[in-house]
DNA sequence: CCTATTGTGTATCAATCGGTATATAAAGCT
DNA sequence: AGCTTTATATACCGATTGATACACAATAGG
């Protein structure tokens, strides 16, 4: 099978540890020593398994998109425009209220600012944030063609509003907002929904 | 008058340079070398004039609160609850559309995450963010007593919603949102306002 | 057993981090 | 002129940053 000495740690478990660390401290705020301590591996093992800090962060982003913040895909699969919006904002409530998760959103504060060294990672998270807005816009356009959302509304504007609310909830969650606080935000936010 | 050798630089102008730097790169992302290069002063001069990096950041936060993001106080002084809300969200539009300002909000992404070294600065910005919510809540309560806002509404929930929208707009602005994008967010957000 | 291949552990790299010690320059006061 | 006080400039501090060189350990295939 695989040649050479077998790896002594579980890469998936280690990736989870890394994700939670980046989630709490951001890309630049997380040092290699932080990572190796938390993942219980040595520095060369980390580089052999994940490349370098940037590649590790990218793998973490993939995992976050695919598994951790999966409530977003679930919301987009909801049957009506309103249920999509509700799924997003109330899904975000549940997401940020889950005590197993670090506070806030990895995409938002994981790499929003930083020194010139991390400009590539900021661009990456920015792209992924923009991708979410595009996906919501597409879903709302589909709702319009299905007669599910008034033709008078602007799907792009509604999507922009939704992602802004999601970002705001993430910032508030990172600042220590309670589940009740978040639910209040989501409830008021839905009052703006047409129809 | 003042004893000793006179200072050769303008502390207020230097503070402005520092503010814009922290605003762009965050607290930890801004190094002392960045600061001294941009402020055109030497390291000992910075320490003599501003204490250390933390004290400089606190002075920057004061200045940001007092002068730069002053549209917030203007909005709170508006005559009605609705005009307060409009002043906040559309004031944020103008604020983030001003090409003289760095993208985003210093309070939000200047110190949202980071290593353990910057925990005190994060707590400070978190406190100030919470202070804004309290001020808005108080203003809306006043509007309720003045019969300006329906008694059936929850001032704290509305304030929480408003700050969440402001935070979200800041994140979107930092991600490169256009003035039109921001105006769209603000317009939809106001559709949730009661009355 | 021998070789090839891969993972681990130690020890270290140059660069940068925030912060200072020291010496000198420029002002007011006497 | 001195003397005191404050600002500037150079050079440096220990600690930490992301990243590796090297030797050694553990497996598979021959």
Short mmCIF file of C-alpha atoms (C1' of nucleotides) in Angstrom, two decimals:
data_model
loop_
_atom_site.label_atom_id
_atom_site.label_comp_id
_atom_site.label_asym_id
_atom_site.label_seq_id
_atom_site.Cartn_x
_atom_site.Cartn_y
_atom_site.Cartn_z
CA UNK A 1 0.00 0.00 0.00
CA UNK A 2 1.46 3.33 1.07
CA UNK A 3 5.20 3.35 1.15
CA UNK A 4 7.27 4.63 3.98
CA UNK A 5 6.63 5.18 7.66
CA UNK A 6 2.92 5.59 8.45
CA UNK A 7 1.65 8.88 9.81
CA UNK A 8 1.13 8.79 13.55
CA UNK A 9 -1.73 11.28 13.76
CA UNK A 10 -5.19 11.69 12.24
CA UNK A 11 -5.00 14.43 9.63
CA UNK A 12 -8.75 15.09 9.76
CA UNK A 13 -8.74 15.48 13.52
CA UNK A 14 -5.68 17.71 13.28
CA UNK A 15 -7.42 19.81 10.62
CA UNK A 16 -10.37 20.27 12.95
CA UNK A 17 -8.06 21.51 15.67
CA UNK A 18 -6.45 23.91 13.22
CA UNK A 19 -9.84 25.18 12.04
CA UNK A 20 -11.01 25.95 15.54
CA UNK A 21 -7.78 27.77 16.25
CA UNK A 22 -7.94 29.94 13.11
CA UNK A 23 -11.60 30.51 13.90
CA UNK A 24 -10.81 31.90 17.33
CA UNK A 25 -7.66 33.86 16.60
CA UNK A 26 -7.74 34.65 12.89
CA UNK A 27 -5.11 33.79 10.31
CA UNK A 28 -2.30 36.02 11.50
CA UNK A 29 -3.24 35.74 15.15
CA UNK A 30 -2.62 31.99 15.00
CA UNK A 31 1.07 31.09 15.12
CA UNK A 32 2.75 27.90 14.03
CA UNK A 33 3.49 27.19 17.69
CA UNK A 34 -0.19 27.59 18.51
CA UNK A 35 -1.04 25.12 15.77
CA UNK A 36 1.55 22.48 16.61
CA UNK A 37 0.70 22.69 20.31
CA UNK A 38 -3.01 22.27 19.68
CA UNK A 39 -2.65 19.62 16.97
CA UNK A 40 -0.06 17.74 19.04
CA UNK A 41 2.32 17.38 16.14
CA UNK A 42 5.78 18.74 15.40
CA UNK A 43 6.52 21.52 12.99
CA UNK A 44 8.00 19.34 10.24
CA UNK A 45 5.00 16.99 10.48
CA UNK A 46 2.67 19.92 9.90
CA UNK A 47 4.61 21.04 6.85
CA UNK A 48 4.80 17.51 5.46
CA UNK A 49 1.08 16.94 5.88
CA UNK A 50 -0.37 20.34 4.97
CA UNK A 51 2.28 22.25 3.00
CA UNK A 52 2.65 25.49 4.88
CA UNK A 53 0.54 27.90 6.92
CA UNK A 54 -1.28 29.31 3.91
CA UNK A 55 -2.11 25.91 2.44
CA UNK A 56 -3.28 24.71 5.83
CA UNK A 57 -5.56 27.75 6.08
CA UNK A 58 -6.98 27.06 2.62
CA UNK A 59 -7.70 23.45 3.59
CA UNK A 60 -9.39 24.79 6.72
CA UNK A 61 -11.53 27.14 4.62
CA UNK A 62 -12.60 24.24 2.40
CA UNK A 63 -13.58 22.18 5.38
CA UNK A 64 -15.45 25.11 6.93
CA UNK A 65 -17.40 25.73 3.74
CA UNK A 66 -18.18 22.10 3.14
CA UNK A 67 -19.02 20.77 6.58
CA UNK A 68 -19.08 23.35 9.34
CA UNK A 69 -21.22 26.11 7.87
CA UNK A 70 -23.35 23.62 5.99
CA UNK A 71 -26.55 25.23 7.26
CA UNK A 72 -26.15 27.66 4.39
CA UNK A 73 -26.59 25.01 1.73
CA UNK A 74 -29.53 23.62 3.68
CA UNK A 75 -31.12 27.07 3.69
CA UNK A 76 -30.61 27.51 -0.04
CA UNK A 77 -32.38 24.21 -0.62
CA UNK A 78 -35.54 25.44 1.14
CA UNK A 79 -38.64 25.54 -1.07
CA UNK A 80 -39.61 29.23 -1.00
CA UNK A 81 -37.78 32.55 -1.05
CA UNK A 82 -39.03 33.39 2.42
CA UNK A 83 -38.01 30.01 3.81
CA UNK A 84 -34.57 30.47 2.25
CA UNK A 85 -34.18 33.81 4.02
CA UNK A 86 -35.48 32.39 7.27
CA UNK A 87 -33.20 29.39 6.94
CA UNK A 88 -30.23 31.69 6.54
CA UNK A 89 -30.83 34.09 9.40
CA UNK A 90 -32.23 31.59 11.88
CA UNK A 91 -29.67 29.03 10.78
CA UNK A 92 -27.04 31.60 11.61
CA UNK A 93 -28.66 31.97 15.03
CA UNK A 94 -28.29 28.26 15.69
CA UNK A 95 -24.80 28.23 14.23
CA UNK A 96 -23.54 31.02 16.48
CA UNK A 97 -25.45 29.67 19.48
CA UNK A 98 -23.78 26.26 19.23
CA UNK A 99 -21.43 26.14 22.17
CA UNK A 100 -19.22 23.68 20.33
CA UNK A 101 -18.30 26.37 17.82
CA UNK A 102 -15.88 29.23 18.45
CA UNK A 103 -17.55 32.63 18.45
CA UNK A 104 -18.21 34.37 15.15
CA UNK A 105 -17.48 33.31 11.59
CA UNK A 106 -14.14 32.11 10.29
CA UNK A 107 -14.72 33.70 6.88
CA UNK A 108 -15.53 37.09 8.37
CA UNK A 109 -12.89 37.63 11.02
CA UNK A 110 -10.48 34.88 10.12
CA UNK A 111 -8.85 37.14 7.57
CA UNK A 112 -10.53 40.53 7.33
CA UNK A 113 -7.49 42.66 8.06
CA UNK A 114 -3.80 42.05 8.69
CA UNK A 115 -0.31 42.84 7.55
CA UNK A 116 0.84 42.67 3.94
CA UNK A 117 1.92 39.06 4.43
CA UNK A 118 -1.65 37.82 4.65
CA UNK A 119 -3.08 39.74 1.70
CA UNK A 120 -3.51 36.52 -0.31
CA UNK A 121 -5.56 34.88 2.44
CA UNK A 122 -7.72 37.97 2.79
CA UNK A 123 -8.41 37.93 -0.92
CA UNK A 124 -9.35 34.27 -0.65
CA UNK A 125 -11.88 34.78 2.15
CA UNK A 126 -13.22 37.84 0.36
CA UNK A 127 -13.80 35.76 -2.75
CA UNK A 128 -15.63 33.12 -0.77
CA UNK A 129 -17.77 35.74 0.95
CA UNK A 130 -18.67 37.14 -2.46
CA UNK A 131 -19.49 33.64 -3.64
CA UNK A 132 -22.12 33.30 -0.95
CA UNK A 133 -23.83 36.48 -2.08
CA UNK A 134 -23.86 35.21 -5.65
CA UNK A 135 -25.39 31.89 -4.61
CA UNK A 136 -28.16 33.64 -2.69
CA UNK A 137 -28.81 35.99 -5.61
CA UNK A 138 -29.15 33.05 -7.97
CA UNK A 139 -31.52 31.29 -5.61
CA UNK A 140 -33.71 34.39 -5.31
CA UNK A 141 -33.78 34.86 -9.09
CA UNK A 142 -34.96 31.29 -9.35
CA UNK A 143 -37.66 32.10 -6.81
CA UNK A 144 -38.75 35.01 -8.95
CA UNK A 145 -39.13 32.84 -12.05
CA UNK A 146 -41.07 30.37 -9.95
CA UNK A 147 -43.43 33.16 -8.94
CA UNK A 148 -42.22 32.78 -5.37
CA UNK A 149 -40.83 36.29 -5.01
CA UNK A 150 -42.46 39.49 -6.31
CA UNK A 151 -41.11 40.67 -9.66
CA UNK A 152 -40.88 44.18 -8.24
CA UNK A 153 -38.09 43.13 -5.87
CA UNK A 154 -34.37 43.18 -6.63
CA UNK A 155 -32.83 39.75 -5.93
CA UNK A 156 -29.29 41.15 -5.80
CA UNK A 157 -30.29 43.83 -3.30
CA UNK A 158 -32.13 41.30 -1.14
CA UNK A 159 -29.15 38.96 -1.26
CA UNK A 160 -26.83 41.82 -0.35
CA UNK A 161 -29.06 42.63 2.58
CA UNK A 162 -29.13 39.03 3.75
CA UNK A 163 -25.38 38.58 3.68
CA UNK A 164 -24.92 41.91 5.47
CA UNK A 165 -27.24 40.69 8.23
CA UNK A 166 -25.31 37.42 8.41
CA UNK A 167 -21.99 39.29 8.67
CA UNK A 168 -23.43 41.56 11.32
CA UNK A 169 -24.68 38.61 13.33
CA UNK A 170 -21.23 37.04 13.08
CA UNK A 171 -19.59 40.18 14.43
CA UNK A 172 -22.13 40.43 17.23
CA UNK A 173 -21.65 36.76 18.07
CA UNK A 174 -17.90 37.30 18.21
CA UNK A 175 -18.55 40.21 20.56
CA UNK A 176 -20.42 37.96 22.95
CA UNK A 177 -24.04 38.31 21.80
CA UNK A 178 -26.41 35.81 23.43
CA UNK A 179 -28.65 33.38 21.51
CA UNK A 180 -31.56 35.66 22.45
CA UNK A 181 -29.75 38.67 21.03
CA UNK A 182 -29.13 36.85 17.77
CA UNK A 183 -32.71 35.63 17.55
CA UNK A 184 -33.87 39.21 18.04
CA UNK A 185 -31.70 40.38 15.16
CA UNK A 186 -32.98 37.62 12.89
CA UNK A 187 -36.59 38.29 13.80
CA UNK A 188 -36.40 42.02 13.10
CA UNK A 189 -34.39 41.34 9.94
CA UNK A 190 -37.18 39.15 8.55
CA UNK A 191 -39.64 42.01 8.96
CA UNK A 192 -37.93 43.60 5.97
CA UNK A 193 -38.76 40.62 3.77
CA UNK A 194 -41.25 41.33 0.97
CA UNK A 195 -44.52 39.51 0.56
CA UNK B 1 6.43 78.09 27.94
CA UNK B 2 7.13 74.42 27.51
CA UNK B 3 10.53 73.35 28.71
CA UNK B 4 12.97 71.31 26.73
CA UNK B 5 13.46 70.74 23.05
CA UNK B 6 10.28 71.29 21.07
CA UNK B 7 8.68 68.36 19.30
CA UNK B 8 9.47 68.34 15.61
CA UNK B 9 6.24 66.71 14.41
CA UNK B 10 2.52 67.37 14.71
CA UNK B 11 1.08 64.83 17.13
CA UNK B 12 -2.43 65.23 15.74
CA UNK B 13 -1.30 64.64 12.18
CA UNK B 14 0.75 61.67 13.33
CA UNK B 15 -2.26 60.29 15.19
CA UNK B 16 -4.29 60.55 12.00
CA UNK B 17 -1.65 58.57 10.13
CA UNK B 18 -1.67 55.93 12.87
CA UNK B 19 -5.46 55.73 12.82
CA UNK B 20 -5.59 55.14 9.10
CA UNK B 21 -2.94 52.46 9.42
CA UNK B 22 -4.72 50.58 12.22
CA UNK B 23 -7.93 51.01 10.27
CA UNK B 24 -6.47 49.30 7.23
CA UNK B 25 -4.41 46.56 8.86
CA UNK B 26 -5.92 46.02 12.29
CA UNK B 27 -4.16 46.25 15.63
CA UNK B 28 -1.87 43.26 15.32
CA UNK B 29 -1.43 43.62 11.59
CA UNK B 30 0.12 47.04 12.11
CA UNK B 31 3.74 46.88 13.25
CA UNK B 32 5.74 49.59 14.93
CA UNK B 33 7.86 49.82 11.81
CA UNK B 34 4.70 50.41 9.78
CA UNK B 35 3.72 53.15 12.20
CA UNK B 36 7.06 54.92 12.37
CA UNK B 37 7.45 54.76 8.59
CA UNK B 38 4.01 56.21 7.99
CA UNK B 39 4.19 58.80 10.78
CA UNK B 40 7.72 59.79 9.74
CA UNK B 41 9.02 59.65 13.28
CA UNK B 42 11.52 57.43 15.04
CA UNK B 43 10.61 54.67 17.44
CA UNK B 44 11.65 56.50 20.63
CA UNK B 45 9.67 59.56 19.52
CA UNK B 46 6.56 57.43 19.17
CA UNK B 47 7.00 55.99 22.64
CA UNK B 48 7.71 59.40 24.16
CA UNK B 49 4.64 60.96 22.57
CA UNK B 50 2.10 58.13 22.80
CA UNK B 51 3.33 55.67 25.44
CA UNK B 52 3.37 52.34 23.66
CA UNK B 53 1.47 50.52 20.93
CA UNK B 54 -1.55 49.81 23.12
CA UNK B 55 -1.84 53.38 24.38
CA UNK B 56 -1.46 54.67 20.84
CA UNK B 57 -4.28 52.39 19.72
CA UNK B 58 -6.50 53.61 22.56
CA UNK B 59 -5.83 57.23 21.56
CA UNK B 60 -6.70 56.26 18.01
CA UNK B 61 -9.96 54.71 19.18
CA UNK B 62 -10.84 57.90 21.05
CA UNK B 63 -10.18 59.99 18.01
CA UNK B 64 -12.17 57.62 15.81
CA UNK B 65 -15.15 57.74 18.16
CA UNK B 66 -15.03 61.46 18.64
CA UNK B 67 -14.29 62.79 15.17
CA UNK B 68 -14.18 60.20 12.43
CA UNK B 69 -17.34 58.22 13.02
CA UNK B 70 -19.17 61.30 14.23
CA UNK B 71 -22.09 60.60 11.89
CA UNK B 72 -23.35 58.30 14.63
CA UNK B 73 -23.86 61.10 17.13
CA UNK B 74 -25.50 63.18 14.41
CA UNK B 75 -27.89 60.32 13.72
CA UNK B 76 -28.77 59.94 17.40
CA UNK B 77 -29.63 63.64 17.52
CA UNK B 78 -32.24 63.25 14.78
CA UNK B 79 -35.80 64.14 15.86
CA UNK B 80 -37.68 60.88 15.30
CA UNK B 81 -36.99 57.18 15.78
CA UNK B 82 -37.23 56.58 12.05
CA UNK B 83 -34.91 59.45 11.23
CA UNK B 84 -32.45 58.11 13.81
CA UNK B 85 -32.45 54.72 12.10
CA UNK B 86 -32.19 56.30 8.67
CA UNK B 87 -29.38 58.54 9.85
CA UNK B 88 -27.47 55.50 11.09
CA UNK B 89 -27.78 53.23 8.08
CA UNK B 90 -27.51 55.90 5.40
CA UNK B 91 -24.84 57.69 7.41
CA UNK B 92 -22.91 54.43 7.33
CA UNK B 93 -23.38 54.38 3.56
CA UNK B 94 -21.78 57.79 3.24
CA UNK B 95 -19.10 56.90 5.75
CA UNK B 96 -18.02 53.77 3.90
CA UNK B 97 -18.38 55.45 0.52
CA UNK B 98 -15.99 58.24 1.46
CA UNK B 99 -12.89 57.56 -0.55
CA UNK B 100 -10.79 59.39 2.02
CA UNK B 101 -11.54 56.67 4.55
CA UNK B 102 -9.96 53.22 4.62
CA UNK B 103 -12.43 50.43 3.92
CA UNK B 104 -14.57 49.11 6.74
CA UNK B 105 -14.79 50.10 10.39
CA UNK B 106 -11.86 50.36 12.76
CA UNK B 107 -13.96 49.21 15.73
CA UNK B 108 -15.17 46.11 13.91
CA UNK B 109 -12.12 44.68 12.22
CA UNK B 110 -9.42 46.67 13.94
CA UNK B 111 -9.42 44.21 16.81
CA UNK B 112 -11.98 41.46 16.35
CA UNK B 113 -9.61 38.51 16.60
CA UNK B 114 -5.92 38.02 17.21
CA UNK B 115 -3.34 36.36 19.40
CA UNK B 116 -3.42 36.38 23.17
CA UNK B 117 -1.26 39.49 23.23
CA UNK B 118 -4.04 41.69 21.92
CA UNK B 119 -6.84 40.42 24.15
CA UNK B 120 -6.98 43.72 26.03
CA UNK B 121 -7.46 45.72 22.85
CA UNK B 122 -10.17 43.35 21.66
CA UNK B 123 -11.98 43.78 24.95
CA UNK B 124 -11.72 47.53 24.55
CA UNK B 125 -13.23 47.61 21.06
CA UNK B 126 -15.88 45.13 22.18
CA UNK B 127 -16.84 47.46 25.02
CA UNK B 128 -17.11 50.39 22.66
CA UNK B 129 -19.22 48.39 20.24
CA UNK B 130 -21.53 47.48 23.12
CA UNK B 131 -21.65 51.13 24.11
CA UNK B 132 -23.05 52.05 20.73
CA UNK B 133 -25.87 49.54 21.10
CA UNK B 134 -26.68 50.96 24.52
CA UNK B 135 -26.80 54.51 23.19
CA UNK B 136 -29.15 53.50 20.39
CA UNK B 137 -31.35 51.59 22.83
CA UNK B 138 -31.60 54.62 25.09
CA UNK B 139 -32.47 56.85 22.18
CA UNK B 140 -35.23 54.49 21.05
CA UNK B 141 -36.64 54.25 24.57
CA UNK B 142 -36.79 58.01 24.61
CA UNK B 143 -38.62 57.86 21.29
CA UNK B 144 -41.13 55.49 22.84
CA UNK B 145 -41.87 57.84 25.73
CA UNK B 146 -42.23 60.64 23.25
CA UNK B 147 -44.82 58.59 21.39
CA UNK B 148 -42.48 58.42 18.45
CA UNK B 149 -42.10 54.66 18.38
CA UNK B 150 -44.91 52.11 18.93
CA UNK B 151 -45.09 50.79 22.48
CA UNK B 152 -45.41 47.30 21.05
CA UNK B 153 -41.83 47.38 19.74
CA UNK B 154 -38.72 46.32 21.65
CA UNK B 155 -36.14 49.15 21.64
CA UNK B 156 -33.31 46.79 22.61
CA UNK B 157 -34.15 44.38 19.80
CA UNK B 158 -34.39 47.21 17.28
CA UNK B 159 -31.08 48.63 18.47
CA UNK B 160 -29.51 45.18 18.22
CA UNK B 161 -30.79 44.90 14.69
CA UNK B 162 -29.45 48.31 13.73
CA UNK B 163 -25.97 47.67 15.05
CA UNK B 164 -25.92 44.27 13.34
CA UNK B 165 -26.77 45.95 10.04
CA UNK B 166 -24.04 48.55 10.66
CA UNK B 167 -21.50 45.80 11.40
CA UNK B 168 -22.57 43.90 8.33
CA UNK B 169 -22.22 46.97 6.16
CA UNK B 170 -18.74 47.50 7.59
CA UNK B 171 -17.70 43.96 6.70
CA UNK B 172 -19.15 44.30 3.21
CA UNK B 173 -17.41 47.64 2.76
CA UNK B 174 -14.15 46.06 3.83
CA UNK B 175 -14.77 43.35 1.25
CA UNK B 176 -15.07 45.92 -1.49
CA UNK B 177 -18.79 46.68 -1.62
CA UNK B 178 -19.69 49.65 -3.81
CA UNK B 179 -21.65 52.70 -2.61
CA UNK B 180 -24.62 51.31 -4.55
CA UNK B 181 -24.30 47.97 -2.76
CA UNK B 182 -24.28 49.71 0.60
CA UNK B 183 -27.24 51.89 -0.29
CA UNK B 184 -29.14 48.78 -1.30
CA UNK B 185 -28.46 47.18 2.07
CA UNK B 186 -29.57 50.31 3.92
CA UNK B 187 -32.75 50.64 1.86
CA UNK B 188 -33.83 47.05 2.41
CA UNK B 189 -32.86 47.28 6.08
CA UNK B 190 -35.20 50.23 6.59
CA UNK B 191 -38.10 48.18 5.27
CA UNK B 192 -37.99 46.32 8.57
CA UNK B 193 -38.61 49.50 10.54
CA UNK B 194 -41.96 49.68 12.34
CA UNK B 195 -44.53 52.39 11.76
"C1'" DC C 1 18.57 -8.58 5.00
"C1'" DC C 2 18.80 -4.50 2.04
"C1'" DT C 3 17.08 -0.55 -0.13
"C1'" DA C 4 13.71 2.96 -0.97
"C1'" DT C 5 10.42 5.87 0.93
"C1'" DT C 6 8.16 8.52 4.22
"C1'" DG C 7 7.30 10.44 9.08
"C1'" DT C 8 9.27 12.19 13.42
"C1'" DG C 9 12.27 14.95 16.66
"C1'" DT C 10 15.82 18.24 17.60
"C1'" DA C 11 17.97 22.06 16.69
"C1'" DT C 12 18.31 25.96 14.11
"C1'" DC C 13 17.70 29.59 10.43
"C1'" DA C 14 17.09 34.74 9.03
"C1'" DA C 15 13.62 38.12 9.73
"C1'" DT C 16 10.65 40.60 12.39
"C1'" DC C 17 8.18 41.58 16.66
"C1'" DG C 18 7.51 45.34 20.58
"C1'" DG C 19 10.39 47.97 23.37
"C1'" DT C 20 14.88 50.61 25.21
"C1'" DA C 21 19.68 52.21 26.59
"C1'" DT C 22 22.64 55.61 25.40
"C1'" DA C 23 24.31 59.71 23.49
"C1'" DT C 24 23.39 64.03 21.44
"C1'" DA C 25 20.63 68.19 20.03
"C1'" DA C 26 17.61 72.02 21.00
"C1'" DA C 27 14.94 74.69 23.77
"C1'" DG C 28 13.81 77.77 28.50
"C1'" DC C 29 15.39 79.44 32.98
"C1'" DT C 30 18.79 81.55 35.98
"C1'" DA D 1 27.53 81.39 29.91
"C1'" DG D 2 25.68 77.34 32.50
"C1'" DC D 3 21.87 74.09 34.01
"C1'" DT D 4 17.71 71.63 33.41
"C1'" DT D 5 14.46 69.53 30.56
"C1'" DT D 6 12.71 67.33 26.66
"C1'" DA D 7 13.17 65.38 21.75
"C1'" DT D 8 15.80 62.93 18.40
"C1'" DA D 9 18.85 59.33 16.34
"C1'" DT D 10 21.48 55.12 16.39
"C1'" DA D 11 21.95 50.89 17.81
"C1'" DC D 12 20.46 47.26 20.16
"C1'" DC D 13 17.65 43.93 23.33
"C1'" DG D 14 15.29 39.18 24.06
"C1'" DA D 15 11.40 36.89 22.18
"C1'" DT D 16 8.79 35.16 18.56
"C1'" DT D 17 7.65 34.73 13.63
"C1'" DG D 18 7.26 31.17 9.59
"C1'" DA D 19 10.12 27.76 7.75
"C1'" DT D 20 14.14 23.91 7.32
"C1'" DA D 21 18.49 20.83 7.63
"C1'" DC D 22 19.68 17.01 9.53
"C1'" DA D 23 19.70 12.60 11.66
"C1'" DC D 24 16.92 8.89 12.89
"C1'" DA D 25 12.78 5.72 13.06
"C1'" DA D 26 9.32 2.93 10.84
"C1'" DT D 27 7.13 0.85 7.15
"C1'" DA D 28 6.86 -1.74 2.13
"C1'" DG D 29 8.92 -4.16 -1.64
"C1'" DG D 30 12.66 -6.70 -3.37
#
